Amino acid sequence: MQPTLILTAPHPGVLYINGRFAGEVDPDEALMRPVPPRGAAYLEYRPLSSACHAMARKLVFSGGEPMARSAEEAEGIDVVLWPGSAVEVELSPEPRRGRALRFQADGHTLELEADGRLRCDGRELAALPPGAQQPEHRALPGGAALLGLCEAGQYLLTLDAQFRVQTGLLRARQIDVEPDGGIRAVVARDDSVGHAALESWRLAPEGLTLVSSEPAWADGAPRWPKTAAGAARAAVEAALAGLDGEAEGYLAPALRGRNPLANIRERCDLCVEMKFAPPDPRPCVGLLRLETANLARVRPLYYRASASGGLQGPYQIEELAFE
């Protein structure tokens, strides 16, 4: 089949494919264009603002899909291969460096670059998570810490007392530093039902140490699926997390004894909604497997469900079938 490129970028821009103007691309509106099943596709992105640099990359197709080595060599793009020869490409152009954010903490001058690099007194100290904002200084037994917001929620960077070296980095939905120096974090799994872990940490001179961890819900209560597709996805996510009892709770009684998700970890890393309709019209969810650092493949998991009702949502899965 002839592949179709589905392209997005973090900032509005214009895209050229093999030297020809293809259209405008932005984060919310994908650009779709067919390309030959064999040969090179040259992608050139030109931003419509000063937020990032322009970029040009090459993807070499063979048999209707990009070759793995070609994708690996194309720095700054992520590729997802969907059923039906849909090739999703996310462009990540290098952001333009603005003026570093400068602030003071415990007598030290810190600078936060736009790319997340943190400098202290002119020395590079750490690389902060995506979207990191200016942190607040917290003095702790065993060292120092910087607590701030980021895309994942919050981050806690721990340092030695003299701000010379990084000793740890914690990212979580929520982080609380207690008066006695204890650190409590709600670490979300980012699955559809909302599983999380409530973790306790302690900072020692040698670094962060996990004291305890217990199951929790990211939003205080489970978000049980309300649709048949949601039930299928939640069942896979529970099986991937080793929550076999919860996974069986999404299955109809006749299916539970057959253990259809026993080997799911060998098949996928994540379960996702199907963005693009596969050739087979049966209802399905997507099993995503990372093949290289920036190339993943999605295969369908077909299901049949009924509105039987239960403790974990109104739908139960009566049949599962892999591709």
PDB file of C-alpha atoms in Angstrom:
ATOM      1  CA  MET A   1       0.000   0.000   0.000  1.00  0.00           C
ATOM      2  CA  GLN A   2       1.041   3.579  -0.572  1.00  0.00           C
ATOM      3  CA  PRO A   3       2.061   5.158   2.756  1.00  0.00           C
ATOM      4  CA  THR A   4       0.537   8.386   3.993  1.00  0.00           C
ATOM      5  CA  LEU A   5       2.640  10.811   6.025  1.00  0.00           C
ATOM      6  CA  ILE A   6       0.778  12.457   8.912  1.00  0.00           C
ATOM      7  CA  LEU A   7       2.912  15.338  10.173  1.00  0.00           C
ATOM      8  CA  THR A   8       2.742  17.639  13.196  1.00  0.00           C
ATOM      9  CA  ALA A   9       5.087  20.219  14.705  1.00  0.00           C
ATOM     10  CA  PRO A  10       5.097  22.097  18.039  1.00  0.00           C
ATOM     11  CA  HIS A  11       4.856  25.521  16.331  1.00  0.00           C
ATOM     12  CA  PRO A  12       3.023  26.668  13.196  1.00  0.00           C
ATOM     13  CA  GLY A  13       5.159  26.377  10.088  1.00  0.00           C
ATOM     14  CA  VAL A  14       5.193  25.454   6.423  1.00  0.00           C
ATOM     15  CA  LEU A  15       6.352  22.077   5.173  1.00  0.00           C
ATOM     16  CA  TYR A  16       8.038  21.066   1.941  1.00  0.00           C
ATOM     17  CA  ILE A  17       8.227  17.411   0.842  1.00  0.00           C
ATOM     18  CA  ASN A  18      10.875  16.568  -1.760  1.00  0.00           C
ATOM     19  CA  GLY A  19      11.275  20.253  -2.495  1.00  0.00           C
ATOM     20  CA  ARG A  20       7.576  20.938  -3.132  1.00  0.00           C
ATOM     21  CA  PHE A  21       5.353  23.031  -0.918  1.00  0.00           C
ATOM     22  CA  ALA A  22       3.014  20.643   0.954  1.00  0.00           C
ATOM     23  CA  GLY A  23       1.097  22.969   3.270  1.00  0.00           C
ATOM     24  CA  GLU A  24       1.004  24.395   6.763  1.00  0.00           C
ATOM     25  CA  VAL A  25       1.528  22.303   9.879  1.00  0.00           C
ATOM     26  CA  ASP A  26       0.900  23.056  13.554  1.00  0.00           C
ATOM     27  CA  PRO A  27       0.331  21.188  16.848  1.00  0.00           C
ATOM     28  CA  ASP A  28      -3.443  20.900  16.452  1.00  0.00           C
ATOM     29  CA  GLU A  29      -3.876  20.249  12.739  1.00  0.00           C
ATOM     30  CA  ALA A  30      -1.908  17.424  11.130  1.00  0.00           C
ATOM     31  CA  LEU A  31      -0.771  17.639   7.532  1.00  0.00           C
ATOM     32  CA  MET A  32      -1.457  14.457   5.530  1.00  0.00           C
ATOM     33  CA  ARG A  33       0.328  13.688   2.277  1.00  0.00           C
ATOM     34  CA  PRO A  34       0.900  10.399   0.364  1.00  0.00           C
ATOM     35  CA  VAL A  35       4.500   9.458  -0.477  1.00  0.00           C
ATOM     36  CA  PRO A  36       5.986   6.692  -2.665  1.00  0.00           C
ATOM     37  CA  PRO A  37       6.435   3.309  -0.929  1.00  0.00           C
ATOM     38  CA  ARG A  38      10.133   3.212  -1.895  1.00  0.00           C
ATOM     39  CA  GLY A  39      12.862   5.829  -1.887  1.00  0.00           C
ATOM     40  CA  ALA A  40      13.701   8.936   0.098  1.00  0.00           C
ATOM     41  CA  ALA A  41      11.244  11.501   1.411  1.00  0.00           C
ATOM     42  CA  TYR A  42      12.951  14.829   2.160  1.00  0.00           C
ATOM     43  CA  LEU A  43      11.077  16.819   4.813  1.00  0.00           C
ATOM     44  CA  GLU A  44      11.779  20.530   5.231  1.00  0.00           C
ATOM     45  CA  TYR A  45      10.073  22.510   7.996  1.00  0.00           C
ATOM     46  CA  ARG A  46      10.129  26.310   8.116  1.00  0.00           C
ATOM     47  CA  PRO A  47       8.610  27.876  11.262  1.00  0.00           C
ATOM     48  CA  LEU A  48       6.302  30.863  10.993  1.00  0.00           C
ATOM     49  CA  SER A  49       7.715  32.417  14.165  1.00  0.00           C
ATOM     50  CA  SER A  50      11.037  32.845  15.916  1.00  0.00           C
ATOM     51  CA  ALA A  51      10.219  30.163  18.497  1.00  0.00           C
ATOM     52  CA  CYS A  52      12.397  27.507  16.861  1.00  0.00           C
ATOM     53  CA  HIS A  53      14.876  26.820  14.080  1.00  0.00           C
ATOM     54  CA  ALA A  54      14.091  25.408  10.657  1.00  0.00           C
ATOM     55  CA  MET A  55      14.932  21.754  10.063  1.00  0.00           C
ATOM     56  CA  ALA A  56      15.368  19.310   7.172  1.00  0.00           C
ATOM     57  CA  ARG A  57      15.397  15.527   7.498  1.00  0.00           C
ATOM     58  CA  LYS A  58      15.377  12.461   5.259  1.00  0.00           C
ATOM     59  CA  LEU A  59      13.260   9.321   5.679  1.00  0.00           C
ATOM     60  CA  VAL A  60      14.024   6.384   3.400  1.00  0.00           C
ATOM     61  CA  PHE A  61      11.022   4.152   2.632  1.00  0.00           C
ATOM     62  CA  SER A  62      11.100   0.473   1.725  1.00  0.00           C
ATOM     63  CA  GLY A  63       8.058  -1.764   1.449  1.00  0.00           C
ATOM     64  CA  GLY A  64       5.720   1.099   2.308  1.00  0.00           C
ATOM     65  CA  GLU A  65       7.309   2.177   5.582  1.00  0.00           C
ATOM     66  CA  PRO A  66      10.399   4.061   6.809  1.00  0.00           C
ATOM     67  CA  MET A  67      13.510   1.972   7.334  1.00  0.00           C
ATOM     68  CA  ALA A  68      14.492   1.765  11.006  1.00  0.00           C
ATOM     69  CA  ARG A  69      18.038   3.018  10.429  1.00  0.00           C
ATOM     70  CA  SER A  70      16.734   5.956   8.419  1.00  0.00           C
ATOM     71  CA  ALA A  71      14.431   6.959  11.289  1.00  0.00           C
ATOM     72  CA  GLU A  72      17.240   6.602  13.841  1.00  0.00           C
ATOM     73  CA  GLU A  73      19.483   8.918  11.837  1.00  0.00           C
ATOM     74  CA  ALA A  74      16.745  11.560  11.495  1.00  0.00           C
ATOM     75  CA  GLU A  75      17.411  13.438  14.717  1.00  0.00           C
ATOM     76  CA  GLY A  76      14.514  15.524  15.971  1.00  0.00           C
ATOM     77  CA  ILE A  77      11.637  13.400  14.687  1.00  0.00           C
ATOM     78  CA  ASP A  78       9.507  10.634  16.193  1.00  0.00           C
ATOM     79  CA  VAL A  79       7.751   8.103  13.964  1.00  0.00           C
ATOM     80  CA  VAL A  80       4.742   5.902  14.731  1.00  0.00           C
ATOM     81  CA  LEU A  81       3.682   3.255  12.204  1.00  0.00           C
ATOM     82  CA  TRP A  82      -0.074   2.671  12.293  1.00  0.00           C
ATOM     83  CA  PRO A  83      -2.065  -0.085  10.540  1.00  0.00           C
ATOM     84  CA  GLY A  84      -3.061   0.737   6.990  1.00  0.00           C
ATOM     85  CA  SER A  85       0.283   2.373   6.067  1.00  0.00           C
ATOM     86  CA  ALA A  86      -0.340   5.517   8.119  1.00  0.00           C
ATOM     87  CA  VAL A  87       3.042   6.975   9.104  1.00  0.00           C
ATOM     88  CA  GLU A  88       2.747   9.566  11.868  1.00  0.00           C
ATOM     89  CA  VAL A  89       5.763  11.886  12.121  1.00  0.00           C
ATOM     90  CA  GLU A  90       6.202  14.407  14.935  1.00  0.00           C
ATOM     91  CA  LEU A  91       8.794  17.084  14.160  1.00  0.00           C
ATOM     92  CA  SER A  92      10.769  18.486  17.104  1.00  0.00           C
ATOM     93  CA  PRO A  93      12.817  21.419  15.802  1.00  0.00           C
ATOM     94  CA  GLU A  94      15.492  22.904  18.039  1.00  0.00           C
ATOM     95  CA  PRO A  95      14.071  25.841  20.042  1.00  0.00           C
ATOM     96  CA  ARG A  96      15.754  29.198  19.760  1.00  0.00           C
ATOM     97  CA  ARG A  97      17.569  30.165  22.893  1.00  0.00           C
ATOM     98  CA  GLY A  98      16.141  33.187  24.596  1.00  0.00           C
ATOM     99  CA  ARG A  99      17.667  35.046  27.473  1.00  0.00           C
ATOM    100  CA  ALA A 100      18.373  32.743  30.415  1.00  0.00           C
ATOM    101  CA  LEU A 101      16.220  33.200  33.505  1.00  0.00           C
ATOM    102  CA  ARG A 102      18.514  34.321  36.330  1.00  0.00           C
ATOM    103  CA  PHE A 103      17.652  33.988  40.008  1.00  0.00           C
ATOM    104  CA  GLN A 104      19.253  33.614  43.447  1.00  0.00           C
ATOM    105  CA  ALA A 105      19.149  30.634  45.804  1.00  0.00           C
ATOM    106  CA  ASP A 106      21.010  30.411  49.115  1.00  0.00           C
ATOM    107  CA  GLY A 107      23.560  32.978  47.981  1.00  0.00           C
ATOM    108  CA  HIS A 108      24.212  31.325  44.601  1.00  0.00           C
ATOM    109  CA  THR A 109      23.405  32.741  41.170  1.00  0.00           C
ATOM    110  CA  LEU A 110      21.477  30.281  39.008  1.00  0.00           C
ATOM    111  CA  GLU A 111      20.543  30.516  35.335  1.00  0.00           C
ATOM    112  CA  LEU A 112      17.791  28.455  33.708  1.00  0.00           C
ATOM    113  CA  GLU A 113      18.207  28.153  29.934  1.00  0.00           C
ATOM    114  CA  ALA A 114      15.227  27.735  27.576  1.00  0.00           C
ATOM    115  CA  ASP A 115      16.304  24.140  26.860  1.00  0.00           C
ATOM    116  CA  GLY A 116      16.146  23.241  30.580  1.00  0.00           C
ATOM    117  CA  ARG A 117      19.848  23.401  31.358  1.00  0.00           C
ATOM    118  CA  LEU A 118      20.550  24.837  34.796  1.00  0.00           C
ATOM    119  CA  ARG A 119      23.778  26.644  35.600  1.00  0.00           C
ATOM    120  CA  CYS A 120      25.081  27.625  39.012  1.00  0.00           C
ATOM    121  CA  ASP A 121      27.722  30.353  39.379  1.00  0.00           C
ATOM    122  CA  GLY A 122      28.603  29.847  35.695  1.00  0.00           C
ATOM    123  CA  ARG A 123      28.916  26.035  35.880  1.00  0.00           C
ATOM    124  CA  GLU A 124      26.439  23.648  34.279  1.00  0.00           C
ATOM    125  CA  LEU A 125      24.670  21.925  37.147  1.00  0.00           C
ATOM    126  CA  ALA A 126      21.807  19.801  35.774  1.00  0.00           C
ATOM    127  CA  ALA A 127      19.325  19.170  32.959  1.00  0.00           C
ATOM    128  CA  LEU A 128      15.792  19.834  34.194  1.00  0.00           C
ATOM    129  CA  PRO A 129      12.612  18.094  32.910  1.00  0.00           C
ATOM    130  CA  PRO A 130      10.673  19.505  29.918  1.00  0.00           C
ATOM    131  CA  GLY A 131       8.764  22.670  30.752  1.00  0.00           C
ATOM    132  CA  ALA A 132      10.719  23.305  33.943  1.00  0.00           C
ATOM    133  CA  GLN A 133       9.965  26.664  35.540  1.00  0.00           C
ATOM    134  CA  GLN A 134      11.927  28.675  38.076  1.00  0.00           C
ATOM    135  CA  PRO A 135      12.207  26.617  41.264  1.00  0.00           C
ATOM    136  CA  GLU A 136      12.156  27.495  44.950  1.00  0.00           C
ATOM    137  CA  HIS A 137      15.072  26.673  47.218  1.00  0.00           C
ATOM    138  CA  ARG A 138      14.499  24.248  50.092  1.00  0.00           C
ATOM    139  CA  ALA A 139      17.184  23.532  52.711  1.00  0.00           C
ATOM    140  CA  LEU A 140      17.086  19.871  53.722  1.00  0.00           C
ATOM    141  CA  PRO A 141      19.057  17.624  56.039  1.00  0.00           C
ATOM    142  CA  GLY A 142      21.656  16.004  53.820  1.00  0.00           C
ATOM    143  CA  GLY A 143      21.842  18.767  51.225  1.00  0.00           C
ATOM    144  CA  ALA A 144      19.714  21.264  49.344  1.00  0.00           C
ATOM    145  CA  ALA A 145      16.780  21.023  46.942  1.00  0.00           C
ATOM    146  CA  LEU A 146      15.103  23.062  44.226  1.00  0.00           C
ATOM    147  CA  LEU A 147      11.348  22.503  43.838  1.00  0.00           C
ATOM    148  CA  GLY A 148       9.498  23.719  40.739  1.00  0.00           C
ATOM    149  CA  LEU A 149       6.760  23.105  38.194  1.00  0.00           C
ATOM    150  CA  CYS A 150       7.225  21.184  34.911  1.00  0.00           C
ATOM    151  CA  GLU A 151       5.113  19.482  32.234  1.00  0.00           C
ATOM    152  CA  ALA A 152       4.815  16.289  34.309  1.00  0.00           C
ATOM    153  CA  GLY A 153       3.613  18.248  37.357  1.00  0.00           C
ATOM    154  CA  GLN A 154       6.517  19.067  39.652  1.00  0.00           C
ATOM    155  CA  TYR A 155      10.212  18.311  39.900  1.00  0.00           C
ATOM    156  CA  LEU A 156      12.646  18.208  42.817  1.00  0.00           C
ATOM    157  CA  LEU A 157      16.338  18.626  42.055  1.00  0.00           C
ATOM    158  CA  THR A 158      18.585  17.697  44.985  1.00  0.00           C
ATOM    159  CA  LEU A 159      22.124  19.014  45.438  1.00  0.00           C
ATOM    160  CA  ASP A 160      24.960  18.906  47.908  1.00  0.00           C
ATOM    161  CA  ALA A 161      24.852  21.711  50.463  1.00  0.00           C
ATOM    162  CA  GLN A 162      27.410  23.772  48.511  1.00  0.00           C
ATOM    163  CA  PHE A 163      25.441  23.618  45.200  1.00  0.00           C
ATOM    164  CA  ARG A 164      28.351  21.898  43.455  1.00  0.00           C
ATOM    165  CA  VAL A 165      26.841  18.632  42.199  1.00  0.00           C
ATOM    166  CA  GLN A 166      23.428  17.131  41.520  1.00  0.00           C
ATOM    167  CA  THR A 167      22.519  14.244  43.841  1.00  0.00           C
ATOM    168  CA  GLY A 168      19.046  13.358  42.543  1.00  0.00           C
ATOM    169  CA  LEU A 169      16.059  14.327  40.400  1.00  0.00           C
ATOM    170  CA  LEU A 170      12.451  13.421  41.180  1.00  0.00           C
ATOM    171  CA  ARG A 171       9.476  14.039  38.861  1.00  0.00           C
ATOM    172  CA  ALA A 172       5.918  13.500  40.072  1.00  0.00           C
ATOM    173  CA  ARG A 173       2.344  14.711  39.792  1.00  0.00           C
ATOM    174  CA  GLN A 174       2.752  16.370  43.202  1.00  0.00           C
ATOM    175  CA  ILE A 175       5.724  16.777  45.550  1.00  0.00           C
ATOM    176  CA  ASP A 176       5.538  17.983  49.149  1.00  0.00           C
ATOM    177  CA  VAL A 177       8.578  18.754  51.287  1.00  0.00           C
ATOM    178  CA  GLU A 178       7.748  18.372  54.991  1.00  0.00           C
ATOM    179  CA  PRO A 179       9.257  20.494  57.791  1.00  0.00           C
ATOM    180  CA  ASP A 180      11.400  17.591  59.032  1.00  0.00           C
ATOM    181  CA  GLY A 181      12.911  17.096  55.577  1.00  0.00           C
ATOM    182  CA  GLY A 182      10.685  14.227  54.500  1.00  0.00           C
ATOM    183  CA  ILE A 183       9.634  14.200  50.845  1.00  0.00           C
ATOM    184  CA  ARG A 184       6.274  12.837  49.733  1.00  0.00           C
ATOM    185  CA  ALA A 185       5.440  12.397  46.064  1.00  0.00           C
ATOM    186  CA  VAL A 186       2.390  11.273  44.091  1.00  0.00           C
ATOM    187  CA  VAL A 187       3.870   9.499  41.046  1.00  0.00           C
ATOM    188  CA  ALA A 188       1.221   8.893  38.374  1.00  0.00           C
ATOM    189  CA  ARG A 189       1.429   6.001  35.906  1.00  0.00           C
ATOM    190  CA  ASP A 190      -0.374   8.176  33.331  1.00  0.00           C
ATOM    191  CA  ASP A 191      -2.756   5.352  32.418  1.00  0.00           C
ATOM    192  CA  SER A 192      -6.434   5.818  31.620  1.00  0.00           C
ATOM    193  CA  VAL A 193      -7.764   4.672  35.021  1.00  0.00           C
ATOM    194  CA  GLY A 194      -5.395   6.843  37.063  1.00  0.00           C
ATOM    195  CA  HIS A 195      -3.070   4.490  38.938  1.00  0.00           C
ATOM    196  CA  ALA A 196      -0.347   6.128  40.984  1.00  0.00           C
ATOM    197  CA  ALA A 197       2.088   5.466  43.804  1.00  0.00           C
ATOM    198  CA  LEU A 198       2.414   7.454  47.023  1.00  0.00           C
ATOM    199  CA  GLU A 199       6.149   7.541  47.682  1.00  0.00           C
ATOM    200  CA  SER A 200       8.211   8.733  50.640  1.00  0.00           C
ATOM    201  CA  TRP A 201      11.786   9.863  50.041  1.00  0.00           C
ATOM    202  CA  ARG A 202      14.657  11.042  52.209  1.00  0.00           C
ATOM    203  CA  LEU A 203      17.673  13.105  51.134  1.00  0.00           C
ATOM    204  CA  ALA A 204      21.041  11.868  52.377  1.00  0.00           C
ATOM    205  CA  PRO A 205      24.483  13.271  51.438  1.00  0.00           C
ATOM    206  CA  GLU A 206      24.856  10.474  48.867  1.00  0.00           C
ATOM    207  CA  GLY A 207      21.496  11.264  47.244  1.00  0.00           C
ATOM    208  CA  LEU A 208      17.764  10.576  47.284  1.00  0.00           C
ATOM    209  CA  THR A 209      16.617   7.352  48.968  1.00  0.00           C
ATOM    210  CA  LEU A 210      13.173   5.782  48.550  1.00  0.00           C
ATOM    211  CA  VAL A 211      11.770   4.999  52.014  1.00  0.00           C
ATOM    212  CA  SER A 212       8.376   3.542  51.100  1.00  0.00           C
ATOM    213  CA  SER A 213       5.848   3.247  48.267  1.00  0.00           C
ATOM    214  CA  GLU A 214       2.163   2.340  48.339  1.00  0.00           C
ATOM    215  CA  PRO A 215      -0.569   2.199  45.677  1.00  0.00           C
ATOM    216  CA  ALA A 216      -2.753   5.263  45.246  1.00  0.00           C
ATOM    217  CA  TRP A 217      -5.023   7.019  42.742  1.00  0.00           C
ATOM    218  CA  ALA A 218      -3.683  10.086  40.953  1.00  0.00           C
ATOM    219  CA  ASP A 219      -7.034  11.906  41.310  1.00  0.00           C
ATOM    220  CA  GLY A 220      -8.052  10.379  44.643  1.00  0.00           C
ATOM    221  CA  ALA A 221     -10.376   7.799  43.022  1.00  0.00           C
ATOM    222  CA  PRO A 222     -10.293   5.524  39.939  1.00  0.00           C
ATOM    223  CA  ARG A 223     -11.575   6.747  36.581  1.00  0.00           C
ATOM    224  CA  TRP A 224     -13.286   3.512  35.528  1.00  0.00           C
ATOM    225  CA  PRO A 225     -13.810   3.311  31.738  1.00  0.00           C
ATOM    226  CA  LYS A 226     -17.205   4.336  30.396  1.00  0.00           C
ATOM    227  CA  THR A 227     -16.859   2.882  26.890  1.00  0.00           C
ATOM    228  CA  ALA A 228     -16.113  -0.540  25.426  1.00  0.00           C
ATOM    229  CA  ALA A 229     -12.831   0.732  23.935  1.00  0.00           C
ATOM    230  CA  GLY A 230     -11.921   2.197  27.305  1.00  0.00           C
ATOM    231  CA  ALA A 231     -12.522  -1.159  28.996  1.00  0.00           C
ATOM    232  CA  ALA A 232     -10.263  -2.948  26.491  1.00  0.00           C
ATOM    233  CA  ARG A 233      -7.528  -0.374  26.959  1.00  0.00           C
ATOM    234  CA  ALA A 234      -7.804  -0.443  30.756  1.00  0.00           C
ATOM    235  CA  ALA A 235      -7.565  -4.242  30.763  1.00  0.00           C
ATOM    236  CA  VAL A 236      -4.313  -4.130  28.795  1.00  0.00           C
ATOM    237  CA  GLU A 237      -2.895  -1.362  30.990  1.00  0.00           C
ATOM    238  CA  ALA A 238      -3.678  -3.330  34.141  1.00  0.00           C
ATOM    239  CA  ALA A 239      -2.046  -6.461  32.703  1.00  0.00           C
ATOM    240  CA  LEU A 240       1.058  -4.460  31.725  1.00  0.00           C
ATOM    241  CA  ALA A 241       1.281  -3.162  35.304  1.00  0.00           C
ATOM    242  CA  GLY A 242       1.025  -6.676  36.744  1.00  0.00           C
ATOM    243  CA  LEU A 243      -2.430  -5.995  38.215  1.00  0.00           C
ATOM    244  CA  ASP A 244      -3.864  -9.335  37.109  1.00  0.00           C
ATOM    245  CA  GLY A 245      -6.905  -9.193  39.365  1.00  0.00           C
ATOM    246  CA  GLU A 246      -7.922  -5.782  38.059  1.00  0.00           C
ATOM    247  CA  ALA A 247      -7.282  -6.890  34.470  1.00  0.00           C
ATOM    248  CA  GLU A 248      -9.655  -9.844  34.919  1.00  0.00           C
ATOM    249  CA  GLY A 249     -12.285  -7.495  36.314  1.00  0.00           C
ATOM    250  CA  TYR A 250     -12.732  -6.033  32.828  1.00  0.00           C
ATOM    251  CA  LEU A 251     -13.316  -9.454  31.282  1.00  0.00           C
ATOM    252  CA  ALA A 252     -16.566 -11.391  30.989  1.00  0.00           C
ATOM    253  CA  PRO A 253     -16.609 -14.511  33.229  1.00  0.00           C
ATOM    254  CA  ALA A 254     -16.181 -16.911  30.291  1.00  0.00           C
ATOM    255  CA  LEU A 255     -12.978 -15.146  29.223  1.00  0.00           C
ATOM    256  CA  ARG A 256     -11.283 -14.883  32.609  1.00  0.00           C
ATOM    257  CA  GLY A 257     -10.188 -18.491  32.848  1.00  0.00           C
ATOM    258  CA  ARG A 258      -8.495 -18.326  29.439  1.00  0.00           C
ATOM    259  CA  ASN A 259      -6.040 -15.597  30.573  1.00  0.00           C
ATOM    260  CA  PRO A 260      -5.893 -13.890  27.142  1.00  0.00           C
ATOM    261  CA  LEU A 261      -3.490 -11.143  28.305  1.00  0.00           C
ATOM    262  CA  ALA A 262      -0.899 -13.434  29.893  1.00  0.00           C
ATOM    263  CA  ASN A 263       1.854 -12.532  27.413  1.00  0.00           C
ATOM    264  CA  ILE A 264       0.885  -8.922  26.778  1.00  0.00           C
ATOM    265  CA  ARG A 265       4.279  -7.550  27.903  1.00  0.00           C
ATOM    266  CA  GLU A 266       5.914  -9.405  25.031  1.00  0.00           C
ATOM    267  CA  ARG A 267       3.587  -7.689  22.558  1.00  0.00           C
ATOM    268  CA  CYS A 268       3.539  -4.024  23.583  1.00  0.00           C
ATOM    269  CA  ASP A 269       4.843  -1.259  25.801  1.00  0.00           C
ATOM    270  CA  LEU A 270       1.657   0.837  25.811  1.00  0.00           C
ATOM    271  CA  CYS A 271      -2.002   0.555  24.886  1.00  0.00           C
ATOM    272  CA  VAL A 272      -3.393   3.494  22.910  1.00  0.00           C
ATOM    273  CA  GLU A 273      -6.545   4.556  21.142  1.00  0.00           C
ATOM    274  CA  MET A 274      -6.562   3.961  17.402  1.00  0.00           C
ATOM    275  CA  LYS A 275      -6.042   7.378  15.804  1.00  0.00           C
ATOM    276  CA  PHE A 276      -6.570   6.132  12.265  1.00  0.00           C
ATOM    277  CA  ALA A 277      -9.031   3.488  11.116  1.00  0.00           C
ATOM    278  CA  PRO A 278      -7.291   0.173  10.308  1.00  0.00           C
ATOM    279  CA  PRO A 279      -8.269  -1.856   7.211  1.00  0.00           C
ATOM    280  CA  ASP A 280     -10.229  -4.336   9.355  1.00  0.00           C
ATOM    281  CA  PRO A 281     -13.466  -2.655  10.545  1.00  0.00           C
ATOM    282  CA  ARG A 282     -13.717  -4.640  13.797  1.00  0.00           C
ATOM    283  CA  PRO A 283     -13.477  -2.563  17.031  1.00  0.00           C
ATOM    284  CA  CYS A 284      -9.915  -2.461  18.312  1.00  0.00           C
ATOM    285  CA  VAL A 285      -7.378  -0.651  20.456  1.00  0.00           C
ATOM    286  CA  GLY A 286      -3.722  -0.172  19.591  1.00  0.00           C
ATOM    287  CA  LEU A 287      -0.750  -2.057  21.049  1.00  0.00           C
ATOM    288  CA  LEU A 288       2.290   0.201  20.736  1.00  0.00           C
ATOM    289  CA  ARG A 289       5.776  -1.298  20.707  1.00  0.00           C
ATOM    290  CA  LEU A 290       8.950   0.788  20.601  1.00  0.00           C
ATOM    291  CA  GLU A 291      11.292  -0.642  17.958  1.00  0.00           C
ATOM    292  CA  THR A 292      14.034   1.993  18.117  1.00  0.00           C
ATOM    293  CA  ALA A 293      14.591   5.131  20.185  1.00  0.00           C
ATOM    294  CA  ASN A 294      12.333   7.177  17.893  1.00  0.00           C
ATOM    295  CA  LEU A 295      10.270   4.622  15.954  1.00  0.00           C
ATOM    296  CA  ALA A 296       7.257   2.731  17.283  1.00  0.00           C
ATOM    297  CA  ARG A 297       4.737   0.387  15.679  1.00  0.00           C
ATOM    298  CA  VAL A 298       1.057   0.021  16.565  1.00  0.00           C
ATOM    299  CA  ARG A 299      -0.772  -3.260  16.019  1.00  0.00           C
ATOM    300  CA  PRO A 300      -4.507  -3.743  16.597  1.00  0.00           C
ATOM    301  CA  LEU A 301      -6.018  -5.740  19.434  1.00  0.00           C
ATOM    302  CA  TYR A 302      -9.570  -6.588  18.373  1.00  0.00           C
ATOM    303  CA  TYR A 303     -12.273  -6.942  21.000  1.00  0.00           C
ATOM    304  CA  ARG A 304     -15.943  -7.675  21.432  1.00  0.00           C
ATOM    305  CA  ALA A 305     -17.712  -6.188  24.438  1.00  0.00           C
ATOM    306  CA  SER A 306     -21.136  -6.144  26.035  1.00  0.00           C
ATOM    307  CA  ALA A 307     -22.840  -3.717  28.384  1.00  0.00           C
ATOM    308  CA  SER A 308     -22.962  -6.220  31.239  1.00  0.00           C
ATOM    309  CA  GLY A 309     -22.111  -3.815  34.024  1.00  0.00           C
ATOM    310  CA  GLY A 310     -19.628  -4.371  36.801  1.00  0.00           C
ATOM    311  CA  LEU A 311     -17.550  -2.799  39.542  1.00  0.00           C
ATOM    312  CA  GLN A 312     -15.028  -1.448  37.024  1.00  0.00           C
ATOM    313  CA  GLY A 313     -17.352   0.192  34.521  1.00  0.00           C
ATOM    314  CA  PRO A 314     -20.433  -0.672  32.464  1.00  0.00           C
ATOM    315  CA  TYR A 315     -18.666  -2.814  29.815  1.00  0.00           C
ATOM    316  CA  GLN A 316     -17.074  -6.237  29.938  1.00  0.00           C
ATOM    317  CA  ILE A 317     -14.833  -7.736  27.262  1.00  0.00           C
ATOM    318  CA  GLU A 318     -16.188 -10.994  25.821  1.00  0.00           C
ATOM    319  CA  GLU A 319     -13.517 -11.655  23.207  1.00  0.00           C
ATOM    320  CA  LEU A 320      -9.954 -10.525  22.440  1.00  0.00           C
ATOM    321  CA  ALA A 321      -8.061 -11.301  19.231  1.00  0.00           C
ATOM    322  CA  PHE A 322      -4.547 -10.242  18.253  1.00  0.00           C
ATOM    323  CA  GLU A 323      -3.618  -9.418  14.679  1.00  0.00           C
TER     324      GLU A 323
END
